[in-house]
Amino acid sequence: MDTKRGEAKSHTLGDLLARARERAVPVVRAVPDELLAAPTPCADYDVKSLVNHLFQVVVEFQKLAAKGESDFSSTPDRVGAGPDWRERFADETDKLVAAWAAPGAEDGTAGAWQMPARLVGSMALLDLTVHVWDLARAIGREYPVDEAAEAVVEQLTGTVAELAPTARATGVFADPVAVAETASAFERLLAQTGRDPHWTPSGPGRKGD
């Protein structure tokens, strides 16, 4: 047995989301107001709309952890609701981590499609990781991928592989981007979601997610 892989699988979603939160909150706090209209690696989103989407994810996936129903029929403008949106995002992300760390959150199924709960929670983890990388690239900030993030990347590699056929067919993921043989595991993960790991604001956008 691959010991490292076994250790990664032993991590709870609460732990993995906490690791993603530690990277997400500083990036969101660093978003300057003057860049809210800037492009991101997701061609469908500028910085403001991507933050609003992330905000919706961290709020609605709290409901899914408790086996409730989410509502993505519209995206509230939480950024426009007041200048304290960065701290409100941090607070809601804390609640997301707590929701998925609660006993039973990973058990059974969740959501209208009755998907395995751990896969549903991993979808939130995917957004809280990859979309935060999008924001970091958009504002010219580094997204740290260190040893603590390795378990997150490993979990998401499996999640993306499971979701990819449907996600590409429905246009949620773009086609994979070719990367060098020397690409890191995180760069390969980004590429599988249709992102160019070397994207810059002056380059062409990709759908991504």
Short mmCIF file of C-alpha atoms in Angstrom, two decimals:
data_model
loop_
_atom_site.label_atom_id
_atom_site.label_comp_id
_atom_site.label_asym_id
_atom_site.label_seq_id
_atom_site.Cartn_x
_atom_site.Cartn_y
_atom_site.Cartn_z
CA MET A 1 0.00 0.00 0.00
CA ASP A 2 1.17 3.53 -0.79
CA THR A 3 1.50 4.98 2.72
CA LYS A 4 1.28 8.56 1.56
CA ARG A 5 -1.91 7.85 -0.40
CA GLY A 6 -3.38 6.02 2.57
CA GLU A 7 -2.67 8.98 4.82
CA ALA A 8 -4.31 11.37 2.35
CA LYS A 9 -7.46 9.26 2.25
CA SER A 10 -7.64 9.29 6.04
CA HIS A 11 -8.14 13.06 6.17
CA THR A 12 -11.66 14.21 6.94
CA LEU A 13 -13.35 16.85 4.81
CA GLY A 14 -13.32 19.14 7.81
CA ASP A 15 -9.54 18.90 7.92
CA LEU A 16 -9.12 19.35 4.16
CA LEU A 17 -11.50 22.31 4.06
CA ALA A 18 -9.65 23.89 6.99
CA ARG A 19 -6.41 23.64 5.01
CA ALA A 20 -8.09 25.20 1.98
CA ARG A 21 -9.57 27.93 4.16
CA GLU A 22 -6.12 28.89 5.45
CA ARG A 23 -5.15 29.67 1.86
CA ALA A 24 -8.46 31.13 0.73
CA VAL A 25 -9.13 33.75 3.37
CA PRO A 26 -5.83 35.66 2.94
CA VAL A 27 -6.33 35.76 -0.84
CA VAL A 28 -9.88 37.10 -0.54
CA ARG A 29 -8.78 39.64 2.07
CA ALA A 30 -6.09 40.82 -0.37
CA VAL A 31 -8.54 41.55 -3.21
CA PRO A 32 -8.39 45.33 -3.76
CA ASP A 33 -11.55 47.20 -4.68
CA GLU A 34 -9.87 48.58 -7.80
CA LEU A 35 -9.48 45.05 -9.22
CA LEU A 36 -13.07 43.88 -8.75
CA ALA A 37 -13.69 44.26 -12.49
CA ALA A 38 -10.44 42.51 -13.49
CA PRO A 39 -10.52 39.27 -15.54
CA THR A 40 -9.86 35.87 -14.01
CA PRO A 41 -8.80 32.51 -15.48
CA CYS A 42 -12.54 31.72 -15.69
CA ALA A 43 -13.71 33.70 -18.71
CA ASP A 44 -17.27 33.76 -17.34
CA TYR A 45 -16.23 35.63 -14.18
CA ASP A 46 -14.51 38.87 -13.32
CA VAL A 47 -13.06 39.18 -9.82
CA LYS A 48 -16.25 40.48 -8.22
CA SER A 49 -18.53 37.86 -9.74
CA LEU A 50 -16.07 35.12 -8.84
CA VAL A 51 -15.97 36.27 -5.21
CA ASN A 52 -19.78 36.31 -5.19
CA HIS A 53 -19.80 32.78 -6.61
CA LEU A 54 -17.34 31.59 -3.97
CA PHE A 55 -19.42 33.29 -1.28
CA GLN A 56 -22.48 31.39 -2.52
CA VAL A 57 -20.56 28.10 -2.49
CA VAL A 58 -19.41 28.48 1.12
CA VAL A 59 -22.95 29.41 2.23
CA GLU A 60 -24.93 26.83 0.26
CA PHE A 61 -22.60 23.91 0.93
CA GLN A 62 -23.14 24.41 4.66
CA LYS A 63 -26.75 23.32 4.03
CA LEU A 64 -25.61 20.29 2.07
CA ALA A 65 -23.37 19.17 4.94
CA ALA A 66 -26.49 19.09 7.14
CA LYS A 67 -28.34 17.08 4.43
CA GLY A 68 -30.43 20.11 3.48
CA GLU A 69 -31.05 21.53 0.03
CA SER A 70 -28.91 24.19 -1.64
CA ASP A 71 -30.12 27.00 -3.89
CA PHE A 72 -27.93 28.08 -6.80
CA SER A 73 -30.79 29.51 -8.86
CA SER A 74 -29.36 33.02 -8.48
CA THR A 75 -26.18 34.55 -7.09
CA PRO A 76 -26.63 37.27 -4.46
CA ASP A 77 -24.30 40.27 -4.68
CA ARG A 78 -22.68 39.85 -1.30
CA VAL A 79 -19.69 41.98 -2.32
CA GLY A 80 -22.03 44.86 -3.07
CA ALA A 81 -23.88 44.41 0.23
CA GLY A 82 -21.26 46.26 2.27
CA PRO A 83 -17.53 46.98 2.63
CA ASP A 84 -17.09 44.25 5.24
CA TRP A 85 -17.52 41.48 2.65
CA ARG A 86 -13.99 40.13 3.17
CA GLU A 87 -14.64 39.42 6.84
CA ARG A 88 -18.11 38.07 6.12
CA PHE A 89 -16.51 35.65 3.67
CA ALA A 90 -14.03 34.54 6.35
CA ASP A 91 -16.87 33.99 8.82
CA GLU A 92 -18.94 31.94 6.36
CA THR A 93 -15.90 29.86 5.44
CA ASP A 94 -15.36 29.07 9.13
CA LYS A 95 -18.99 27.88 9.22
CA LEU A 96 -18.40 25.74 6.13
CA VAL A 97 -15.44 24.01 7.76
CA ALA A 98 -17.44 23.41 10.93
CA ALA A 99 -20.43 22.07 8.98
CA TRP A 100 -18.37 19.44 7.18
CA ALA A 101 -16.46 18.57 10.37
CA ALA A 102 -19.72 17.77 12.17
CA PRO A 103 -20.46 14.10 12.93
CA GLY A 104 -22.29 12.42 10.06
CA ALA A 105 -21.61 15.13 7.48
CA GLU A 106 -19.63 12.75 5.26
CA ASP A 107 -22.05 9.86 5.68
CA GLY A 108 -24.73 8.82 3.22
CA THR A 109 -25.82 11.08 0.41
CA ALA A 110 -26.49 14.80 0.05
CA GLY A 111 -28.16 17.20 -2.35
CA ALA A 112 -31.01 16.89 -4.81
CA TRP A 113 -29.07 14.36 -6.90
CA GLN A 114 -28.35 12.22 -3.81
CA MET A 115 -24.64 12.05 -4.53
CA PRO A 116 -22.21 10.55 -1.98
CA ALA A 117 -21.79 13.15 0.74
CA ARG A 118 -17.99 13.05 0.64
CA LEU A 119 -18.06 13.79 -3.10
CA VAL A 120 -20.45 16.69 -2.51
CA GLY A 121 -18.17 18.11 0.16
CA SER A 122 -15.20 17.64 -2.16
CA MET A 123 -16.96 19.86 -4.69
CA ALA A 124 -16.89 22.66 -2.14
CA LEU A 125 -13.23 21.88 -1.51
CA LEU A 126 -12.60 22.10 -5.25
CA ASP A 127 -14.11 25.57 -5.49
CA LEU A 128 -12.37 26.76 -2.33
CA THR A 129 -9.06 25.68 -3.84
CA VAL A 130 -9.19 26.17 -7.59
CA HIS A 131 -11.36 29.29 -7.64
CA VAL A 132 -9.14 30.85 -4.98
CA TRP A 133 -6.17 30.11 -7.24
CA ASP A 134 -8.15 31.94 -9.95
CA LEU A 135 -8.50 34.96 -7.67
CA ALA A 136 -4.85 34.87 -6.69
CA ARG A 137 -3.77 34.86 -10.34
CA ALA A 138 -6.20 37.67 -11.15
CA ILE A 139 -4.79 39.98 -8.48
CA GLY A 140 -1.14 39.01 -8.97
CA ARG A 141 -0.78 37.08 -5.73
CA GLU A 142 0.92 33.73 -5.19
CA TYR A 143 -1.22 30.76 -4.18
CA PRO A 144 0.87 28.71 -1.71
CA VAL A 145 1.03 24.99 -2.42
CA ASP A 146 3.13 23.49 0.36
CA GLU A 147 3.27 20.16 2.14
CA ALA A 148 0.06 20.90 4.05
CA ALA A 149 -1.80 21.28 0.74
CA GLU A 150 -0.68 17.93 -0.67
CA ALA A 151 -3.60 16.01 0.86
CA VAL A 152 -6.03 18.57 -0.60
CA VAL A 153 -4.52 18.20 -4.06
CA GLU A 154 -4.63 14.42 -3.83
CA GLN A 155 -8.29 14.42 -2.76
CA LEU A 156 -9.19 16.85 -5.55
CA THR A 157 -7.31 14.87 -8.19
CA GLY A 158 -9.69 11.98 -7.55
CA THR A 159 -12.69 14.31 -7.35
CA VAL A 160 -11.93 15.93 -10.70
CA ALA A 161 -11.37 12.54 -12.34
CA GLU A 162 -14.80 11.42 -11.09
CA LEU A 163 -16.61 14.62 -12.07
CA ALA A 164 -14.80 15.35 -15.36
CA PRO A 165 -16.92 13.38 -17.87
CA THR A 166 -20.16 15.05 -16.79
CA ALA A 167 -18.52 18.41 -16.06
CA ARG A 168 -17.02 18.60 -19.55
CA ALA A 169 -20.21 17.45 -21.23
CA THR A 170 -22.16 20.20 -19.48
CA GLY A 171 -19.52 22.88 -20.02
CA VAL A 172 -18.56 23.22 -16.36
CA PHE A 173 -14.98 22.15 -17.14
CA ALA A 174 -13.21 23.14 -20.34
CA ASP A 175 -11.07 20.60 -22.17
CA PRO A 176 -7.85 19.67 -20.37
CA VAL A 177 -4.83 21.89 -20.98
CA ALA A 178 -1.54 20.28 -21.95
CA VAL A 179 1.21 20.67 -19.36
CA ALA A 180 4.87 19.74 -19.27
CA GLU A 181 6.01 16.38 -17.94
CA THR A 182 7.65 18.27 -15.09
CA ALA A 183 4.36 19.93 -14.03
CA SER A 184 3.48 19.66 -10.36
CA ALA A 185 0.47 17.73 -9.10
CA PHE A 186 -1.34 21.02 -8.51
CA GLU A 187 -0.58 22.25 -12.02
CA ARG A 188 -1.92 18.97 -13.40
CA LEU A 189 -5.06 19.39 -11.32
CA LEU A 190 -5.59 22.89 -12.70
CA ALA A 191 -5.04 21.63 -16.24
CA GLN A 192 -7.64 18.89 -15.81
CA THR A 193 -10.25 21.54 -14.98
CA GLY A 194 -9.40 23.39 -18.19
CA ARG A 195 -7.09 25.99 -16.70
CA ASP A 196 -3.71 27.15 -17.94
CA PRO A 197 -1.47 26.98 -14.83
CA HIS A 198 0.54 29.87 -16.29
CA TRP A 199 -2.44 32.14 -16.97
CA THR A 200 -1.89 35.88 -16.67
CA PRO A 201 -4.46 38.71 -16.75
CA SER A 202 -3.22 39.81 -20.16
CA GLY A 203 -3.63 36.34 -21.70
CA PRO A 204 -6.77 34.64 -23.07
CA GLY A 205 -9.40 33.43 -20.59
CA ARG A 206 -10.51 29.86 -20.10
CA LYS A 207 -13.86 28.60 -18.89
CA GLY A 208 -12.31 26.41 -16.21
CA ASP A 209 -15.22 25.92 -13.83
#
